[in-house]
Coordinates of C-alpha atoms and ligand atoms in Angstrom, one line a residue:
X164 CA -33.5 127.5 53.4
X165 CA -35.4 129.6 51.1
X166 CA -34.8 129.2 47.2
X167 CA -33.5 132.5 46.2
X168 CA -33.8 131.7 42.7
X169 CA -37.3 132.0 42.6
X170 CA -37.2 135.4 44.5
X171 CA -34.8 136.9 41.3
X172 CA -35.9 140.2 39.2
X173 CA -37.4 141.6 42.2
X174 CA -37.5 145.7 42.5
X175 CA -36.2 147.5 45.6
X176 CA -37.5 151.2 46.2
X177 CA -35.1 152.8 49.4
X178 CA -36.2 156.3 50.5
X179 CA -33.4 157.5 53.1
X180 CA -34.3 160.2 55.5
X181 CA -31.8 161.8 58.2
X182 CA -28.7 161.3 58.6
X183 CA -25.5 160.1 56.9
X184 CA -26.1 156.8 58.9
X185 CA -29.3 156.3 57.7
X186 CA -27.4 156.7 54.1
X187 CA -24.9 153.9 55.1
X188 CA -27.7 151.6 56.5
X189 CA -29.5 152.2 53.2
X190 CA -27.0 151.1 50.8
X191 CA -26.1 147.7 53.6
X192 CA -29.7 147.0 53.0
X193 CA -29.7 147.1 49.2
X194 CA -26.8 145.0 50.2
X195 CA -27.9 142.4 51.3
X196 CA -31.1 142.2 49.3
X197 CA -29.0 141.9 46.3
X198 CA -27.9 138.2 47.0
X199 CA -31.8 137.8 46.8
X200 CA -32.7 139.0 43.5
X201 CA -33.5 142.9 44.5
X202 CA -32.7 145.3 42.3
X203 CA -32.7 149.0 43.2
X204 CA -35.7 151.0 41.2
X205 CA -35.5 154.9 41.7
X206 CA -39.5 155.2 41.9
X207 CA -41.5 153.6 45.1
X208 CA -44.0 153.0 41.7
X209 CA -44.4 149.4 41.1
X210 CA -41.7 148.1 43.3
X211 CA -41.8 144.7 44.8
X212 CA -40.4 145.9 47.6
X213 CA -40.5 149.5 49.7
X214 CA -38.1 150.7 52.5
X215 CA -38.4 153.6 54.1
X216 CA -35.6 154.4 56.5
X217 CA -36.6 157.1 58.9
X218 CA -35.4 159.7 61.0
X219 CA -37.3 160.6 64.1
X220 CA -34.7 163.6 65.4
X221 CA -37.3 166.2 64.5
X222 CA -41.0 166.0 64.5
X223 CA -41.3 167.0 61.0
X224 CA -38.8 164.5 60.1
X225 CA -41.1 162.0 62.0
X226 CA -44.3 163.1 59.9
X227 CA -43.0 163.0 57.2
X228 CA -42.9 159.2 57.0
X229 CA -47.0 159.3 57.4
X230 CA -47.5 161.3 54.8
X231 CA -44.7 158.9 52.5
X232 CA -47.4 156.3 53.9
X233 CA -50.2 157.8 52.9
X234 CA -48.8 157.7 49.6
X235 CA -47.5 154.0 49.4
X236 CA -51.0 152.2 50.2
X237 CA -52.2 153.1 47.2
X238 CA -49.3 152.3 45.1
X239 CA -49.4 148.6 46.5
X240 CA -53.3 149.0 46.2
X241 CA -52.6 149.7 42.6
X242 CA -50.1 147.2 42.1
X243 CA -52.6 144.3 43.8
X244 CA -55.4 145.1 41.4
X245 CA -52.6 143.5 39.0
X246 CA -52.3 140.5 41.2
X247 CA -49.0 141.7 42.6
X248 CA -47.6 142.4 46.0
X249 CA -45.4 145.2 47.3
X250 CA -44.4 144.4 50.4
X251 CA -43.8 147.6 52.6
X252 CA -41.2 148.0 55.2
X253 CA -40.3 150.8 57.8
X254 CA -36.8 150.8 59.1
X255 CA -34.8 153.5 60.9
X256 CA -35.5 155.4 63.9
X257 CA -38.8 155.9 63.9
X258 CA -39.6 152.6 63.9
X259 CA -37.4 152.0 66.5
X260 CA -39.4 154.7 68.4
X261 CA -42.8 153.7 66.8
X262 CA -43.3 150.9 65.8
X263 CA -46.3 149.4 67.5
X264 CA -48.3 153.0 66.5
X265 CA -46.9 153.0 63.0
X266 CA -48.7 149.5 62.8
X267 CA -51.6 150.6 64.2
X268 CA -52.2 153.9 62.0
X269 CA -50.5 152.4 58.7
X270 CA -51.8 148.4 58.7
X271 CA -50.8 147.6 54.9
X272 CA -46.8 148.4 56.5
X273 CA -45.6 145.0 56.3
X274 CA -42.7 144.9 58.4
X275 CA -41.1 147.1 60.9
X276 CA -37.6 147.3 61.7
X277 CA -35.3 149.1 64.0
X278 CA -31.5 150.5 63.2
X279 CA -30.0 147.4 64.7
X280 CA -32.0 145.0 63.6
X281 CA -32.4 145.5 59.6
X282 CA -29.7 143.0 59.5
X283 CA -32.1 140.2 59.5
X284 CA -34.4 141.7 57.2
X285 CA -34.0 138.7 54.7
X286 CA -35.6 136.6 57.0
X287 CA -38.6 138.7 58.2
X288 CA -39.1 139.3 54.3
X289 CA -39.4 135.4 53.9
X290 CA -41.6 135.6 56.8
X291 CA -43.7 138.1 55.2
X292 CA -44.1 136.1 52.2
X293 CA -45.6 133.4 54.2
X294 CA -47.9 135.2 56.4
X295 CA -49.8 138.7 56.8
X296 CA -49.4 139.3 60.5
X297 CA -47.7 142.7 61.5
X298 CA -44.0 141.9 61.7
X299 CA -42.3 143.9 64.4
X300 CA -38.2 143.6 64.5
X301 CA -36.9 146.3 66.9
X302 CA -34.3 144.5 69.4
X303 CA -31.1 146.0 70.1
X304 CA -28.5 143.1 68.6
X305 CA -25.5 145.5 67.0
X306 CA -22.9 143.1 67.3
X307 CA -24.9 140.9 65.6
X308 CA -25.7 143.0 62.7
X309 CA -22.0 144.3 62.2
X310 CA -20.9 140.8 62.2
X311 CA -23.7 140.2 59.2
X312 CA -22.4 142.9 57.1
X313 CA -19.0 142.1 56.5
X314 CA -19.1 142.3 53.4
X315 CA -20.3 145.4 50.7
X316 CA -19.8 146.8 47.7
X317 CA -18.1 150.6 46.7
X318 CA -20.4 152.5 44.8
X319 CA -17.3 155.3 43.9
X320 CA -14.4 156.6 45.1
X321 CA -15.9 157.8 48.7
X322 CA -17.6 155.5 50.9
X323 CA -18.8 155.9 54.6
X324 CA -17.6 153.3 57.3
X325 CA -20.0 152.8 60.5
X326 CA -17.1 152.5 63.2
X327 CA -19.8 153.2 66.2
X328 CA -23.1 153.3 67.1
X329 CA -25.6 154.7 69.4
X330 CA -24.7 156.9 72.2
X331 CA -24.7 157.4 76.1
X332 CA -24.9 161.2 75.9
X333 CA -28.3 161.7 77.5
X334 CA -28.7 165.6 75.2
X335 CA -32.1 166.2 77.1
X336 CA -33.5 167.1 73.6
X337 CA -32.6 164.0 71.5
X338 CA -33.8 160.8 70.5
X339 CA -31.0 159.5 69.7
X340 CA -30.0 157.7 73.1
X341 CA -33.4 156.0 72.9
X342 CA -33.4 155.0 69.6
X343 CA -30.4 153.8 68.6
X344 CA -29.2 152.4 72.1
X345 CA -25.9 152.6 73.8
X346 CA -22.7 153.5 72.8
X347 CA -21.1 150.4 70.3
X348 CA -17.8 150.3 69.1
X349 CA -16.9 148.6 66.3
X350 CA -13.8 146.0 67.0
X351 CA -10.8 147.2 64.9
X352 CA -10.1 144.5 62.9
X353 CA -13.5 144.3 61.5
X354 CA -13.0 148.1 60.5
X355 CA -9.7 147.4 58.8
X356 CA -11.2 144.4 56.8
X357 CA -14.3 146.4 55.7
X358 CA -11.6 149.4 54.5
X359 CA -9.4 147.2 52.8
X360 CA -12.1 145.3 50.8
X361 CA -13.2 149.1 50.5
X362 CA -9.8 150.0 48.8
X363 CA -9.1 147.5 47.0
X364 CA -12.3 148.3 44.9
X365 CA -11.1 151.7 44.1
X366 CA -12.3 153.9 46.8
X367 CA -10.9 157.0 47.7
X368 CA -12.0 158.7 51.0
X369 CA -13.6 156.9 53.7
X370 CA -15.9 158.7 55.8
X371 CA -15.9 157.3 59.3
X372 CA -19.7 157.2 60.9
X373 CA -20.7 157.4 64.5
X374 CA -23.4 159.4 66.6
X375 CA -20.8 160.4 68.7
X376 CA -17.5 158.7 66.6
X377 CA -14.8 160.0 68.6
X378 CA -16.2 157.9 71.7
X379 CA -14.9 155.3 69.6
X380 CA -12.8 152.7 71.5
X381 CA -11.2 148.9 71.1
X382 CA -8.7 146.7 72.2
X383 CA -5.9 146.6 69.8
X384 CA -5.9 144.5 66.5
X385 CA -5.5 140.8 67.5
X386 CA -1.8 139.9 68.5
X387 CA -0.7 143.7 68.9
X388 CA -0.6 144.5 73.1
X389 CA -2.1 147.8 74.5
X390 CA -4.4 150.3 75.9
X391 CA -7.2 150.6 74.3
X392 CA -7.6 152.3 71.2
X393 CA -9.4 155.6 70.6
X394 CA -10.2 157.3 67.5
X395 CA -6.4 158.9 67.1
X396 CA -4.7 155.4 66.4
X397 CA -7.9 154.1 64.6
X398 CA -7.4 157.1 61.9
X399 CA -3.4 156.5 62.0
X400 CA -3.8 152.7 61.1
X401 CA -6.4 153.1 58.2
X402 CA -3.7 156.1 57.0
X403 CA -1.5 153.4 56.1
X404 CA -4.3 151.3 54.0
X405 CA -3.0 151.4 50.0
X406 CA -5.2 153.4 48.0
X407 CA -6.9 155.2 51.0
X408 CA -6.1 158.6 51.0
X409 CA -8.3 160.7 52.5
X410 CA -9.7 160.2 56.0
X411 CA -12.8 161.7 57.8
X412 CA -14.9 161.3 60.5
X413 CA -18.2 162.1 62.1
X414 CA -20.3 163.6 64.3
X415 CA -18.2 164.3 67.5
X416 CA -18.6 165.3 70.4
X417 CA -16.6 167.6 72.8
X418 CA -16.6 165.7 75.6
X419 CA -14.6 162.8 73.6
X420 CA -12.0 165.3 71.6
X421 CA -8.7 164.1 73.0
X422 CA -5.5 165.1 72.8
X423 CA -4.7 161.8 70.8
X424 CA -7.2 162.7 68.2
X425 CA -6.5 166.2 67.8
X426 CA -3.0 165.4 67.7
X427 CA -3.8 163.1 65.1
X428 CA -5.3 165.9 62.9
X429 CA -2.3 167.6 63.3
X430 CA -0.2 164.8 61.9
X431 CA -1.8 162.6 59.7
X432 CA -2.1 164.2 56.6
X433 CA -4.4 161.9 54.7
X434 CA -7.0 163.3 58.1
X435 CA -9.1 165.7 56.1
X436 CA -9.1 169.1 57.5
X437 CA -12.4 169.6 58.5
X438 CA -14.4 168.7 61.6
X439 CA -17.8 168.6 62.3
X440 CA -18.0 169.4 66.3
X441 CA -21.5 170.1 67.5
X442 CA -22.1 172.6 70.3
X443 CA -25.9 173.4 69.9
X444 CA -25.9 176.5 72.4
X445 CA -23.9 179.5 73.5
X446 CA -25.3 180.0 77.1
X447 CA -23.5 178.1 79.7
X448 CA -27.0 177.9 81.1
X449 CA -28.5 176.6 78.0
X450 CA -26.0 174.2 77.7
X451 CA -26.6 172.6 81.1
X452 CA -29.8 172.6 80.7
X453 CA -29.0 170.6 77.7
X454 CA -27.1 168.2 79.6
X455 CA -24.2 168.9 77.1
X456 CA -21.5 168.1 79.8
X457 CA -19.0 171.2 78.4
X458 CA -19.2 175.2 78.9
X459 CA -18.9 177.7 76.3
X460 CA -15.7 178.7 77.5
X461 CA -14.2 174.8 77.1
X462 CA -15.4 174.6 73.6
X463 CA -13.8 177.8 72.2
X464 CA -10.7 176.6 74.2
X465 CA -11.2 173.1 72.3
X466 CA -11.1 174.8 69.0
X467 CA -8.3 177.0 69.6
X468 CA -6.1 174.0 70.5
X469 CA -7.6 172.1 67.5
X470 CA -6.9 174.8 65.3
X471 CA -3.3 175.3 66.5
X472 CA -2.7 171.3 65.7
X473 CA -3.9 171.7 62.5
X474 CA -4.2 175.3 61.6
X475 CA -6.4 175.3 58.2
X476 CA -9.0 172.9 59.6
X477 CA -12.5 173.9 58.4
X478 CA -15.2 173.7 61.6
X479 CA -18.6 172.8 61.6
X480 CA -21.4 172.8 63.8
X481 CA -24.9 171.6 64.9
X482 CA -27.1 174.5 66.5
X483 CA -30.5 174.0 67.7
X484 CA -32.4 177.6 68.8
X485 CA -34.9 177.9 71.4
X486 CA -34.4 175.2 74.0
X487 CA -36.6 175.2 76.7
X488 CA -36.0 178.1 78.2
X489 CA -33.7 180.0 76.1
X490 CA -33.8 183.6 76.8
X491 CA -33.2 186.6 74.7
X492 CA -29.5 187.1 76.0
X493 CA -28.8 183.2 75.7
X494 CA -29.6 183.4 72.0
X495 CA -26.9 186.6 71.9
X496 CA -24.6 184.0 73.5
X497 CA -25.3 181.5 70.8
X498 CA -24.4 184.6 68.2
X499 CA -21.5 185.5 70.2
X500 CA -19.8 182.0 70.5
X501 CA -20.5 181.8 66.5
X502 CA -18.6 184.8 66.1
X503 CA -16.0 183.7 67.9
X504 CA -15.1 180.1 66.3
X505 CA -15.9 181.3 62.5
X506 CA -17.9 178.2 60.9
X507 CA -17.2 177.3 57.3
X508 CA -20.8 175.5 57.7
X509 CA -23.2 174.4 59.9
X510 CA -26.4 172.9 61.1
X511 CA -29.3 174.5 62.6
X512 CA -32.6 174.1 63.6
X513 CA -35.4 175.1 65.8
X514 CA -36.1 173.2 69.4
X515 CA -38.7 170.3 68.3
X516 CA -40.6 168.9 71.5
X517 CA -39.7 165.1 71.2
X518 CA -42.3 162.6 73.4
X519 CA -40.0 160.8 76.0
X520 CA -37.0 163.0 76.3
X521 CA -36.8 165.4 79.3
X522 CA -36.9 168.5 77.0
X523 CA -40.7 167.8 76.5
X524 CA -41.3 168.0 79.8
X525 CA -39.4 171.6 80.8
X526 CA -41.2 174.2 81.2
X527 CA -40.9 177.8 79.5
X528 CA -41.3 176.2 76.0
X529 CA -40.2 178.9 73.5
X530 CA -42.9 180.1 71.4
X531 CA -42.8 179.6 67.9
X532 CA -42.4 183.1 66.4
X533 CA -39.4 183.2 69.0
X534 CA -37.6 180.1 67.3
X535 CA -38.2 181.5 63.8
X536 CA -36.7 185.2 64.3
X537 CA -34.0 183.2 66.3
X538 CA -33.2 180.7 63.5
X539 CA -33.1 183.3 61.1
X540 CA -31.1 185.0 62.3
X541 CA -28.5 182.5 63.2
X542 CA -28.6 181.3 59.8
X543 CA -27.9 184.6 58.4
X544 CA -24.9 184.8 60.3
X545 CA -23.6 181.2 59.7
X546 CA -24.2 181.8 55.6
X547 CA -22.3 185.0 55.9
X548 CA -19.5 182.8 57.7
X549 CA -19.7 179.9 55.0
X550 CA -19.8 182.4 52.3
X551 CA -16.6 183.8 53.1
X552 CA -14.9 180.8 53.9
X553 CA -15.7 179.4 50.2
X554 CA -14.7 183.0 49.0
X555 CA -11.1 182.8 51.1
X556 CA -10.6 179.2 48.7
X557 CA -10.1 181.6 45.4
X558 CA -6.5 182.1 44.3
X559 CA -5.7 178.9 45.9
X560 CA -4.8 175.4 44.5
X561 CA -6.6 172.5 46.2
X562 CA -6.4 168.7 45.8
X563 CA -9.6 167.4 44.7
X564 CA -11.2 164.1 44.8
X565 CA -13.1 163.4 41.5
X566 CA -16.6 162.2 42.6
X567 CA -18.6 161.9 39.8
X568 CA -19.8 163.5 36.9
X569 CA -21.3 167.2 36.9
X570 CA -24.4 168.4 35.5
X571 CA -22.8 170.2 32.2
X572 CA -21.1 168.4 29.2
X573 CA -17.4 167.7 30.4
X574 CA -18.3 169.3 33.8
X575 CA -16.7 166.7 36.9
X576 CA -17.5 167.3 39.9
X577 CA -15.0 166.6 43.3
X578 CA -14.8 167.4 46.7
X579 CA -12.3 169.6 48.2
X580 CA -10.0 168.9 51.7
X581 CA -12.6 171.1 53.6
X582 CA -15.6 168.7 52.3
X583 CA -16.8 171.6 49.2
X584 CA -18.2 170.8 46.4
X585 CA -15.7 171.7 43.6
X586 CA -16.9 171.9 39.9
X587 CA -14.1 171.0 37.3
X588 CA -13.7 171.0 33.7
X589 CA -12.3 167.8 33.3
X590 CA -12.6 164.1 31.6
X591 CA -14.4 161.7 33.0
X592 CA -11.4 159.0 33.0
X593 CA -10.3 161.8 36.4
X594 CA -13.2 160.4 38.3
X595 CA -11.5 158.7 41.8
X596 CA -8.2 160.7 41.0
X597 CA -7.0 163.4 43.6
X598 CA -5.6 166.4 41.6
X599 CA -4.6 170.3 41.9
X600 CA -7.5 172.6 40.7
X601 CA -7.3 176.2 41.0
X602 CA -10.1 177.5 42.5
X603 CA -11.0 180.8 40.1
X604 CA -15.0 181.4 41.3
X605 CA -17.5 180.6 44.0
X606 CA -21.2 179.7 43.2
X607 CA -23.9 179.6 46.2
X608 CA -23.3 175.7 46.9
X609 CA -19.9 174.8 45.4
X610 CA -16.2 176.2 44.2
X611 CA -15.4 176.4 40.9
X612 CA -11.9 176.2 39.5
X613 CA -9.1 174.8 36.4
X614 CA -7.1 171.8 36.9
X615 CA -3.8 172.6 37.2
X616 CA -1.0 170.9 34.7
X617 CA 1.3 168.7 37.2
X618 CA 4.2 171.1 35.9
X619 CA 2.2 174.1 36.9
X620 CA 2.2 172.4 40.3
X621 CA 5.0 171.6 40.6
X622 CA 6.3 175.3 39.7
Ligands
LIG972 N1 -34.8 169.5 68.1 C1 -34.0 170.1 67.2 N2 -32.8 169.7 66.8 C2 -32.4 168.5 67.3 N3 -31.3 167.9 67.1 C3 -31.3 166.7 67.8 N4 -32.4 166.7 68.5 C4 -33.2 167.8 68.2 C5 -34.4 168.3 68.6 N5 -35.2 167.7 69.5 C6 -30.2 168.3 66.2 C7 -28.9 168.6 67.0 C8 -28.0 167.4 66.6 C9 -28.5 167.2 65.2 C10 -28.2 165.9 64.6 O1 -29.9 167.4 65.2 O2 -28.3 169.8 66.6 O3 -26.7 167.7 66.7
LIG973 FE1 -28.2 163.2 70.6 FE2 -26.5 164.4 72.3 FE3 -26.1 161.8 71.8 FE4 -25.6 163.7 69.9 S1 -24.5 163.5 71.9 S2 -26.7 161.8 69.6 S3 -27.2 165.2 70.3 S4 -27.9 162.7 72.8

């Protein structure tokens, strides 16, 4: 047993990069640091303690952490000319994907760490303590780490949930598969425990996390009988949790959008309208080359169905341009299949070459130049789509969740069914309340609008 007592007043500096899984595995770390006397700083500068958790999906992503690197040796080199240590670590994806090079270019890291293993980090930092040998923690032990972090506290009236991990897909352009392991699902009882404990401290909305969330599957809660559970009955049984009333998930995939969950959508109101559904390509070609597993054709069909459960439902999307091999015309399809679904927002980015997929290795690697006219404009037509989705909101009256406070004296901030940012005039004693705002204005990244007086509601 370590004495944590003597560990207490310690400062923890966490830069996330990447995804909104990286954001959950950030805050679990703080987590579980706290018990030890860590105390979140907002500057890397004279922390005890540095985490960077990284993203390897993109190169530039990847290098980034370097650079961050670069940077940190000689704020600890700074902080041991005052006879003090920062200890360094690097968690996340890249040093799943890295870690022996990132210990090899960057020796002053202390400890590595991989998604499923940061779980342990209290040990490995007592182990640092002790010694100065490279500390490499990158093993694949998710059930392990779920059971670990049972318990967490809100930090406001939204909170993300990891229900799964890791994923089976195979994309031939992404990491993922390598980096964050096979498919896990959460067991459902754990979920229901974390969203209770959740609840009962006052949040709101529960975002739902997964690389590919709607593969999601467990056996029933203990004593209930039963098939399997998919994502559907997961969202239906949270639905009934006190105090949680808005539900949303993420990212998904359409090979695991099934009738159970769509028809969930369709019924559950306290499921946010709004789906994030990836389909990186237009080109059937593209997409097979992509080892997506779906056509064109079966994904417009998708959304169709999708959108006659639940007809308002906001869709977004992932994108990536120039693929290996990616012609002229299957960029046109990519346009065309855009036109056709009509995003409210989306992702996109150009092809990056990532070491160990089969992508890499393709041949007819799109130049450069290619992938930046491309990516423009894509984007130009997907800004043209969000623009006029957040412009179709004025006139209307939305239920808002409260978030936090905005920028401007008396200004609230909340975030709309279709996951916009909605500005408010408003007190702060609204903040975790849902209420009717009229949405009256648009600026580039958010709604703005009046709060509506519960008669006017009503009327
Ligand atoms: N290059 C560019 N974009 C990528 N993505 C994943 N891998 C790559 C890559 N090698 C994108 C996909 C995915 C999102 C999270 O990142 O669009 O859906
Ligand atoms: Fe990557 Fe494809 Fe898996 Fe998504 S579904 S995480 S893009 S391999």
């Amino acid at each position: 047993m370590t004495d944590t007592r003597q560990k207490q007043g310690k400062s923890l500096f966490i830069r996330t990069y990447g995804c909104q899984m990286n954001v959950y595995d950030s805050e679990r770390m703080a987590g579980l640091l706290k018990p030890l006397g860590y105390s979140l700083a907002d500057a890397p500068d004279g922390a005890d303690l540095v985490i960077l958790n990284t993203c390897h999906i993109r190169e530039k992503a990847a290098e980034k952490v370097y650079s961050e690197l670069g940077r940190l040796k000689k704020l600890k080199a700074d902080k041991a000319r005052q006879g003090e240590a920062m200890k360094i670590a690097v968690a996340g994806c890249v040093a799943q994907a890295e870690g022996p090079e990132i210990t090899a270019r960057a020796g002053y890291v202390d400890m590595v760490v991989g998604p499923q293993a940061y779980h342990r980090l209290p040990e490995l930092l007592a182990r640092a303590a002790r010694d100065d040998g490279d500390i490499l923690e990158t093993d694949f032990a998710v059930d392990e780490k779920f059971d670990r972090l049972a318990e967490r506290e809100a930090e406001g009236p939204t909170a993300f949930l990891t229900i799964q991990e890791g994923c089976d897909k195979f994309c031939t352009f992404c990491v993922v598969p390598y980096t964050r392991g096979a498919e896990v699902s959460r067991n459902v009882d754990a979920i229901v425990a974390e969203a209770r404990a959740l609840a009962a401290q006052g949040v709101r909305e529960i975002t739902l996390l997964g690389q590919n969330v709607n593969a999601w599957a467990s056996p029933p809660p203990a004593g209930e009988a039963g098939d399997a559970w998919g994502l559907g009955e997961l969202c239906r049984h949270l639905a009934k949790i006190d105090g949680i009333e808005r539900i949303r998930f993420t990212t998904s995939h359409p090979r695991d959008m099934d009738d159970g969950l769509i028809a969930a959508l369709g019924e559950e109101e306290k499921l946010m309208p709004y789906l994030h559904l990836p389909v990186q390509a237009g080109s059937d070609r593209v997409l097979k080359s992509m080892n997506r597993g779906h056509t064109a054709e079966h994904y417009i069909g998708l959304i169709e169905k999708i959108r006659s459960a639940r007809p308002d439902i906001a869709i977004s999307g992932d994108f990536i341009v120039g693929f290996p091999g990616e012609t002229a015309s299957d960029f046109e399809e990519t346009l065309a299949l855009v036109e056709a679904v009509d995003y409210s927002s989306a992702y996109s980015f150009k092809y990056s070459r990532r070491p160990g997929t089969p992508g890499a290795a393709m041949p007819k690697q799109v130049a450069e130049p290619e992938k930046d006219e491309r990516l423009a404009r894509l984007q130009a037509l997907l800004e043209r789509q969000r623009q006029s989705f957040n412009e179709a909101q004025i006139g209307k009256t939305l239920p808002v969740l409260f978030e936090k406070t905005g920028r401007h004296e008396g200004q609230m901030v909340g975030r709309s069914p279709y996951l916009q940012s909605v500005h408010v005039s408003a007190s702060q004693s609204m903040l975790g309340s849902i209420a009717p705002v009229k949405i009256e204005g648009i600026t580039p990244n958010a709604l703005a609008g009046v709060l509506v007086k519960d008669n006017e509601a009503a009327a």
